PDB file of C-alpha atoms in Angstrom:
ATOM      1  CA  MET F   1      17.130  17.393  13.820  1.00 94.00           C
ATOM      2  CA  ASN F   2      13.606  15.972  13.537  1.00 96.00           C
ATOM      3  CA  VAL F   3      12.853  13.850  10.476  1.00 97.00           C
ATOM      4  CA  LEU F   4       9.543  12.387   9.326  1.00 97.00           C
ATOM      5  CA  VAL F   5       9.628   9.407   6.950  1.00 97.00           C
ATOM      6  CA  ILE F   6       6.576   7.971   5.200  1.00 95.00           C
ATOM      7  CA  GLY F   7       7.124   5.124   2.756  1.00 93.00           C
ATOM      8  CA  ASP F   8       6.896   1.423   2.036  1.00 91.00           C
ATOM      9  CA  GLU F   9       8.683  -1.562   3.579  1.00 92.00           C
ATOM     10  CA  HIS F  10      12.021  -0.402   2.195  1.00 95.00           C
ATOM     11  CA  THR F  11      12.091   2.312   4.851  1.00 94.00           C
ATOM     12  CA  TYR F  12      12.834  -0.345   7.475  1.00 94.00           C
ATOM     13  CA  GLY F  13      14.828  -2.713   5.267  1.00 95.00           C
ATOM     14  CA  TYR F  14      12.407  -5.537   4.584  1.00 94.00           C
ATOM     15  CA  GLY F  15      14.298  -8.814   4.060  1.00 95.00           C
ATOM     16  CA  LEU F  16      17.693  -7.543   5.222  1.00 96.00           C
ATOM     17  CA  SER F  17      19.713  -9.599   7.660  1.00 95.00           C
ATOM     18  CA  ALA F  18      20.194  -8.394  11.254  1.00 93.00           C
ATOM     19  CA  GLY F  19      22.524  -5.441  11.559  1.00 93.00           C
ATOM     20  CA  LYS F  20      22.018  -4.222   7.987  1.00 96.00           C
ATOM     21  CA  LEU F  21      20.645  -0.711   7.562  1.00 97.00           C
ATOM     22  CA  SER F  22      17.839   0.338   5.282  1.00 97.00           C
ATOM     23  CA  TYR F  23      18.394   3.230   2.909  1.00 98.00           C
ATOM     24  CA  VAL F  24      16.800   5.509   5.524  1.00 97.00           C
ATOM     25  CA  GLY F  25      19.286   4.242   8.100  1.00 97.00           C
ATOM     26  CA  HIS F  26      22.219   5.019   5.800  1.00 98.00           C
ATOM     27  CA  PHE F  27      20.795   8.461   5.067  1.00 97.00           C
ATOM     28  CA  ILE F  28      20.396   9.266   8.774  1.00 96.00           C
ATOM     29  CA  ARG F  29      23.861   7.907   9.551  1.00 97.00           C
ATOM     30  CA  GLN F  30      25.372  10.384   7.099  1.00 97.00           C
ATOM     31  CA  ILE F  31      23.528  13.262   8.767  1.00 95.00           C
ATOM     32  CA  SER F  32      24.639  12.149  12.238  1.00 95.00           C
ATOM     33  CA  ARG F  33      28.265  12.182  11.085  1.00 95.00           C
ATOM     34  CA  THR F  34      27.996  15.963  10.713  1.00 93.00           C
ATOM     35  CA  GLY F  35      27.540  16.174  14.479  1.00 93.00           C
ATOM     36  CA  ARG F  36      23.771  16.609  14.547  1.00 91.00           C
ATOM     37  CA  ALA F  37      21.515  14.543  16.768  1.00 93.00           C
ATOM     38  CA  VAL F  38      18.705  13.003  14.703  1.00 95.00           C
ATOM     39  CA  SER F  39      15.259  11.801  15.742  1.00 95.00           C
ATOM     40  CA  VAL F  40      13.116   9.919  13.215  1.00 95.00           C
ATOM     41  CA  ASP F  41       9.381   9.218  13.117  1.00 96.00           C
ATOM     42  CA  ALA F  42       8.693   6.569  10.467  1.00 95.00           C
ATOM     43  CA  TYR F  43       5.417   5.295   9.039  1.00 94.00           C
ATOM     44  CA  ALA F  44       5.015   2.462   6.545  1.00 91.00           C
ATOM     45  CA  HIS F  45       2.271   0.683   4.588  1.00 84.00           C
ATOM     46  CA  LEU F  46      -0.082   3.660   4.470  1.00 85.00           C
ATOM     47  CA  SER F  47      -2.607   4.003   1.687  1.00 81.00           C
ATOM     48  CA  MET F  48      -2.844   7.407   0.040  1.00 80.00           C
ATOM     49  CA  SER F  49      -5.905   8.331   2.111  1.00 81.00           C
ATOM     50  CA  GLN F  50      -4.159   7.149   5.288  1.00 86.00           C
ATOM     51  CA  THR F  51      -1.098   9.230   4.382  1.00 88.00           C
ATOM     52  CA  ILE F  52      -3.229  12.336   3.920  1.00 87.00           C
ATOM     53  CA  ALA F  53      -5.006  11.703   7.232  1.00 90.00           C
ATOM     54  CA  THR F  54      -1.711  11.083   9.058  1.00 92.00           C
ATOM     55  CA  LEU F  55      -0.148  14.281   7.741  1.00 93.00           C
ATOM     56  CA  ALA F  56      -3.243  16.216   8.806  1.00 93.00           C
ATOM     57  CA  ARG F  57      -2.789  15.237  12.457  1.00 95.00           C
ATOM     58  CA  LEU F  58       1.010  15.492  12.720  1.00 96.00           C
ATOM     59  CA  PRO F  59       2.779  18.735  13.802  1.00 96.00           C
ATOM     60  CA  LEU F  60       4.501  19.135  10.421  1.00 96.00           C
ATOM     61  CA  ASN F  61       6.001  22.478  11.388  1.00 95.00           C
ATOM     62  CA  GLN F  62       8.159  20.661  13.957  1.00 95.00           C
ATOM     63  CA  TYR F  63       9.964  18.561  11.348  1.00 96.00           C
ATOM     64  CA  ASP F  64      13.177  19.793   9.767  1.00 96.00           C
ATOM     65  CA  LEU F  65      12.839  17.279   6.951  1.00 97.00           C
ATOM     66  CA  ILE F  66       9.883  15.311   5.569  1.00 97.00           C
ATOM     67  CA  ILE F  67      10.820  12.346   3.355  1.00 97.00           C
ATOM     68  CA  LEU F  68       7.883  11.000   1.413  1.00 95.00           C
ATOM     69  CA  GLN F  69       8.743   7.805  -0.472  1.00 94.00           C
ATOM     70  CA  LEU F  70       5.772   7.000  -2.654  1.00 86.00           C
ATOM     71  CA  ASP F  71       4.800   3.350  -2.864  1.00 80.00           C
ATOM     72  CA  HIS F  72       4.215   1.962  -6.346  1.00 63.00           C
ATOM     73  CA  THR F  73       0.609   1.224  -5.399  1.00 59.00           C
ATOM     74  CA  LEU F  74      -0.752   4.749  -5.699  1.00 52.00           C
ATOM     75  CA  VAL F  75      -4.295   3.406  -5.902  1.00 46.00           C
ATOM     76  CA  GLN F  76      -4.967   1.260  -2.860  1.00 46.00           C
ATOM     77  CA  VAL F  77      -7.601  -1.266  -1.846  1.00 41.00           C
ATOM     78  CA  PRO F  78     -10.214   0.168   0.558  1.00 43.00           C
ATOM     79  CA  ASP F  79      -8.724   1.231   3.876  1.00 43.00           C
ATOM     80  CA  SER F  80     -11.096  -1.089   5.736  1.00 41.00           C
ATOM     81  CA  GLN F  81      -9.177  -4.039   4.262  1.00 38.00           C
ATOM     82  CA  LEU F  82      -5.791  -2.795   5.443  1.00 40.00           C
ATOM     83  CA  ALA F  83      -4.138  -3.453   8.782  1.00 42.00           C
ATOM     84  CA  PRO F  84      -3.497  -0.326  10.881  1.00 43.00           C
ATOM     85  CA  ALA F  85      -0.206   1.360  10.023  1.00 47.00           C
ATOM     86  CA  THR F  86       2.611   1.027  12.506  1.00 46.00           C
ATOM     87  CA  VAL F  87       4.857   3.862  13.631  1.00 49.00           C
ATOM     88  CA  ALA F  88       8.395   3.479  14.892  1.00 46.00           C
ATOM     89  CA  TYR F  89      10.187   6.208  16.816  1.00 41.00           C
ATOM     90  CA  VAL F  90      13.902   6.083  16.108  1.00 43.00           C
ATOM     91  CA  PRO F  91      16.077   8.028  18.561  1.00 38.00           C
ATOM     92  CA  ALA F  92      19.412   6.679  17.287  1.00 38.00           C
ATOM     93  CA  VAL F  93      20.901   6.285  13.850  1.00 41.00           C
ATOM     94  CA  CYS F  94      21.508   2.551  14.130  1.00 38.00           C
ATOM     95  CA  ALA F  95      18.141   1.670  15.640  1.00 39.00           C
ATOM     96  CA  GLU F  96      15.977  -0.672  13.611  1.00 37.00           C
ATOM     97  CA  LEU F  97      12.633   0.463  12.231  1.00 41.00           C
ATOM     98  CA  LYS F  98      10.378  -2.300  13.518  1.00 36.00           C
ATOM     99  CA  ILE F  99       7.298  -2.318  11.321  1.00 37.00           C
ATOM    100  CA  THR F 100       5.299  -5.393  10.479  1.00 34.00           C
ATOM    101  CA  GLY F 101       5.803  -6.681   6.933  1.00 39.00           C
ATOM    102  CA  GLN F 102       3.414  -8.593   4.706  1.00 41.00           C
ATOM    103  CA  SER F 103       3.559 -11.878   2.833  1.00 45.00           C
ATOM    104  CA  SER F 104       4.862 -11.917  -0.738  1.00 47.00           C
ATOM    105  CA  PHE F 105       1.632 -13.512  -1.974  1.00 47.00           C
ATOM    106  CA  ASN F 106      -0.560 -10.814  -0.444  1.00 50.00           C
ATOM    107  CA  TYR F 107       1.848  -8.187  -1.697  1.00 49.00           C
ATOM    108  CA  ARG F 108       1.615  -9.399  -5.292  1.00 50.00           C
ATOM    109  CA  LEU F 109      -2.154  -9.823  -5.057  1.00 45.00           C
ATOM    110  CA  LYS F 110      -2.422  -6.243  -3.866  1.00 52.00           C
ATOM    111  CA  SER F 111      -0.256  -5.095  -6.794  1.00 49.00           C
ATOM    112  CA  VAL F 112      -2.491  -6.859  -9.332  1.00 48.00           C
ATOM    113  CA  GLY F 113      -5.590  -5.342  -7.763  1.00 47.00           C
ATOM    114  CA  THR F 114      -4.001  -1.917  -7.868  1.00 51.00           C
ATOM    115  CA  ALA F 115      -3.165  -2.323 -11.552  1.00 45.00           C
ATOM    116  CA  LEU F 116      -6.772  -3.219 -12.355  1.00 46.00           C
ATOM    117  CA  LEU F 117      -8.038  -0.199 -10.436  1.00 46.00           C
ATOM    118  CA  SER F 118      -5.587   2.003 -12.310  1.00 46.00           C
ATOM    119  CA  LEU F 119      -7.018   0.824 -15.628  1.00 43.00           C
ATOM    120  CA  VAL F 120     -10.584   1.428 -14.493  1.00 40.00           C
ATOM    121  CA  TRP F 121      -9.894   4.840 -12.935  1.00 42.00           C
ATOM    122  CA  PRO F 122      -6.643   6.175 -14.440  1.00 47.00           C
ATOM    123  CA  PHE F 123      -6.826   9.673 -12.934  1.00 52.00           C
ATOM    124  CA  ARG F 124      -7.251   8.674  -9.302  1.00 61.00           C
ATOM    125  CA  GLU F 125      -3.536   8.517  -8.537  1.00 65.00           C
ATOM    126  CA  ARG F 126      -2.929  11.969 -10.058  1.00 74.00           C
ATOM    127  CA  MET F 127      -5.735  13.435  -7.990  1.00 77.00           C
ATOM    128  CA  ALA F 128      -4.437  11.783  -4.821  1.00 77.00           C
ATOM    129  CA  ILE F 129      -0.845  12.967  -5.273  1.00 84.00           C
ATOM    130  CA  SER F 130      -2.116  16.440  -6.120  1.00 85.00           C
ATOM    131  CA  VAL F 131      -4.082  16.569  -2.864  1.00 85.00           C
ATOM    132  CA  LEU F 132      -1.091  15.225  -0.940  1.00 88.00           C
ATOM    133  CA  LEU F 133       1.365  17.782  -2.325  1.00 91.00           C
ATOM    134  CA  ASN F 134      -1.095  20.617  -1.833  1.00 92.00           C
ATOM    135  CA  GLN F 135      -1.339  19.533   1.798  1.00 93.00           C
ATOM    136  CA  LEU F 136       2.455  19.774   2.103  1.00 94.00           C
ATOM    137  CA  ARG F 137       2.724  23.082   0.236  1.00 94.00           C
ATOM    138  CA  PRO F 138       3.347  25.195   3.383  1.00 95.00           C
ATOM    139  CA  TYR F 139       6.325  22.954   4.212  1.00 95.00           C
ATOM    140  CA  ARG F 140       7.624  22.323   0.706  1.00 93.00           C
ATOM    141  CA  HIS F 141      11.076  23.694   1.548  1.00 94.00           C
ATOM    142  CA  ASN F 142      11.438  20.812   3.999  1.00 95.00           C
ATOM    143  CA  VAL F 143       9.912  18.128   1.775  1.00 96.00           C
ATOM    144  CA  LEU F 144      11.908  15.557  -0.162  1.00 96.00           C
ATOM    145  CA  LEU F 145       9.772  13.400  -2.449  1.00 95.00           C
ATOM    146  CA  VAL F 146      11.205   9.985  -3.361  1.00 95.00           C
ATOM    147  CA  THR F 147       9.819   8.272  -6.466  1.00 93.00           C
ATOM    148  CA  PRO F 148       8.510   4.678  -6.258  1.00 91.00           C
ATOM    149  CA  LEU F 149      11.213   2.030  -6.396  1.00 93.00           C
ATOM    150  CA  THR F 150      11.450  -0.148  -9.475  1.00 93.00           C
ATOM    151  CA  SER F 151      10.981  -3.906  -9.501  1.00 91.00           C
ATOM    152  CA  GLN F 152      11.732  -6.911 -11.679  1.00 92.00           C
ATOM    153  CA  ASP F 153       8.087  -7.917 -11.385  1.00 87.00           C
ATOM    154  CA  ARG F 154       6.263  -6.711 -14.510  1.00 87.00           C
ATOM    155  CA  VAL F 155       3.059  -5.631 -12.762  1.00 82.00           C
ATOM    156  CA  ARG F 156       4.896  -3.712 -10.071  1.00 83.00           C
ATOM    157  CA  ARG F 157       7.236  -2.137 -12.633  1.00 86.00           C
ATOM    158  CA  TRP F 158       4.281  -0.973 -14.729  1.00 84.00           C
ATOM    159  CA  LEU F 159       2.717   0.601 -11.654  1.00 81.00           C
ATOM    160  CA  GLN F 160       6.049   2.130 -10.669  1.00 84.00           C
ATOM    161  CA  ARG F 161       6.455   3.795 -14.049  1.00 86.00           C
ATOM    162  CA  ARG F 162       2.964   5.260 -13.868  1.00 83.00           C
ATOM    163  CA  GLY F 163       3.530   6.488 -10.324  1.00 82.00           C
ATOM    164  CA  ARG F 164       6.948   7.922 -11.119  1.00 88.00           C
ATOM    165  CA  ALA F 165       5.630   9.913 -14.087  1.00 88.00           C
ATOM    166  CA  VAL F 166       2.763  11.365 -12.056  1.00 86.00           C
ATOM    167  CA  ALA F 167       5.021  12.196  -9.097  1.00 88.00           C
ATOM    168  CA  LEU F 168       7.563  14.001 -11.277  1.00 91.00           C
ATOM    169  CA  GLN F 169       4.897  16.028 -13.066  1.00 90.00           C
ATOM    170  CA  GLU F 170       2.961  17.047  -9.969  1.00 90.00           C
ATOM    171  CA  ALA F 171       6.089  17.852  -7.942  1.00 91.00           C
ATOM    172  CA  ASP F 172       7.461  19.981 -10.761  1.00 93.00           C
ATOM    173  CA  LYS F 173       4.281  22.072 -10.750  1.00 92.00           C
ATOM    174  CA  ARG F 174       4.755  22.804  -7.043  1.00 92.00           C
ATOM    175  CA  LEU F 175       8.541  23.194  -6.964  1.00 92.00           C
ATOM    176  CA  VAL F 176       9.030  20.241  -4.625  1.00 94.00           C
ATOM    177  CA  SER F 177      12.415  18.514  -4.538  1.00 95.00           C
ATOM    178  CA  VAL F 178      12.237  15.024  -6.053  1.00 95.00           C
ATOM    179  CA  PHE F 179      14.821  12.281  -5.713  1.00 96.00           C
ATOM    180  CA  ASP F 180      14.382   9.992  -8.701  1.00 96.00           C
ATOM    181  CA  THR F 181      15.279   6.469  -7.596  1.00 96.00           C
ATOM    182  CA  ASP F 182      15.419   5.333 -11.219  1.00 95.00           C
ATOM    183  CA  SER F 183      18.750   7.135 -11.505  1.00 93.00           C
ATOM    184  CA  ILE F 184      20.197   4.769  -8.889  1.00 96.00           C
ATOM    185  CA  ILE F 185      18.246   1.497  -8.879  1.00 96.00           C
ATOM    186  CA  ARG F 186      17.678  -0.506 -12.051  1.00 95.00           C
ATOM    187  CA  PRO F 187      15.323  -3.488 -12.579  1.00 95.00           C
ATOM    188  CA  ARG F 188      18.175  -5.982 -12.704  1.00 95.00           C
ATOM    189  CA  GLU F 189      18.822  -9.023 -10.535  1.00 95.00           C
ATOM    190  CA  GLU F 190      21.969  -7.672  -8.888  1.00 96.00           C
ATOM    191  CA  TYR F 191      19.994  -4.897  -7.173  1.00 97.00           C
ATOM    192  CA  PHE F 192      17.603  -7.216  -5.347  1.00 97.00           C
ATOM    193  CA  LEU F 193      17.537  -9.846  -2.659  1.00 97.00           C
ATOM    194  CA  LEU F 194      18.142 -13.438  -3.722  1.00 94.00           C
ATOM    195  CA  ASN F 195      14.945 -14.957  -5.165  1.00 93.00           C
ATOM    196  CA  ASP F 196      13.083 -11.699  -4.546  1.00 94.00           C
ATOM    197  CA  HIS F 197      12.230  -9.513  -7.534  1.00 91.00           C
ATOM    198  CA  SER F 198      10.884  -6.557  -5.570  1.00 91.00           C
ATOM    199  CA  HIS F 199      13.008  -5.895  -2.467  1.00 95.00           C
ATOM    200  CA  LEU F 200      16.443  -4.308  -2.459  1.00 97.00           C
ATOM    201  CA  SER F 201      19.648  -5.952  -1.294  1.00 98.00           C
ATOM    202  CA  ALA F 202      21.809  -4.503   1.494  1.00 98.00           C
ATOM    203  CA  ILE F 203      24.252  -3.035  -1.044  1.00 97.00           C
ATOM    204  CA  SER F 204      21.405  -1.383  -2.938  1.00 98.00           C
ATOM    205  CA  HIS F 205      20.060   0.117   0.295  1.00 98.00           C
ATOM    206  CA  GLU F 206      23.486   1.572   1.035  1.00 98.00           C
ATOM    207  CA  LEU F 207      23.839   2.936  -2.496  1.00 98.00           C
ATOM    208  CA  LEU F 208      20.370   4.461  -2.356  1.00 98.00           C
ATOM    209  CA  GLY F 209      20.869   5.969   1.097  1.00 98.00           C
ATOM    210  CA  LEU F 210      24.200   7.601   0.263  1.00 98.00           C
ATOM    211  CA  SER F 211      22.840   8.946  -3.023  1.00 98.00           C
ATOM    212  CA  LEU F 212      19.787  10.323  -1.240  1.00 97.00           C
ATOM    213  CA  TYR F 213      22.039  12.134   1.227  1.00 97.00           C
ATOM    214  CA  ASP F 214      24.089  13.682  -1.584  1.00 96.00           C
ATOM    215  CA  PHE F 215      20.893  14.809  -3.275  1.00 96.00           C
ATOM    216  CA  TYR F 216      19.553  16.249  -0.014  1.00 96.00           C
ATOM    217  CA  GLN F 217      22.680  18.345   0.396  1.00 93.00           C
ATOM    218  CA  SER F 218      22.350  19.808  -3.090  1.00 93.00           C
ATOM    219  CA  ALA F 219      18.550  19.984  -3.567  1.00 89.00           C
ATOM    220  CA  PRO F 220      17.728  23.573  -4.572  1.00 79.00           C
ATOM    221  CA  THR F 221      14.396  23.786  -2.725  1.00 86.00           C
ATOM    222  CA  ILE F 222      15.468  22.039   0.488  1.00 88.00           C
ATOM    223  CA  ILE F 223      16.502  24.172   3.450  1.00 78.00           C
ATOM    224  CA  THR F 224      19.397  22.232   4.967  1.00 65.00           C
ATOM    225  CA  ILE F 225      19.560  22.522   8.748  1.00 58.00           C
ATOM    226  CA  GLN F 226      23.092  23.572   9.609  1.00 50.00           C
ATOM    227  CA  SER F 227      24.580  22.815  13.020  1.00 45.00           C
ATOM    228  CA  THR F 228      25.628  25.838  15.072  1.00 40.00           C
ATOM    229  CA  ARG F 229      28.732  25.710  17.220  1.00 39.00           C
ATOM    230  CA  LYS F 230      29.805  28.238  19.790  1.00 41.00           C
ATOM    231  CA  ASN F 231      33.441  29.270  19.771  1.00 42.00           C
TER     232      ASN F 231
END
């Protein structure tokens, strides 16, 4: 089974101690327990324009599942100011997704800048998500959209709420399956790393990954790839 994952630093478990799986790792582990071999291509820290460009050059028809976890920063700083995105190829369920993280200061500064851009141009994120989902329309039966993760940080949470609302509305128009992370993760201290208001703890990653797998199995518009065994 070939899986494509595009998301933020939670896809590779930013801040988790060695040996702890991200929510993607837990999700893939559940699939592998059904007897299917799983290969994962994972991209992180893409701006919306970078995501659109990446999808345009990938052989999307070769993926059995496309997980798109929207970052809360739906309006990004210019691409010229961003470091190139890193891809990790994950042949085994327990392999780590090694993608370079970013400092907490730069991360918060980027969030504030995004919020200001959202106020100046409030429709940009809707337009971007609309273009993105239209691009994925031919593969929508293999697409699982994950809403932005909440945060205890007020700026990030405001952006997350805006992004979540837009994602739900645009996905509903196109009959794309959406996993709403707000039903699992709440903006409370117990869900996050110690002294970190924005990144999930190991327990939260496990909870999110298992819930995502359950949703994947029951999502009405997802074509689940069943393993075939010869008698």
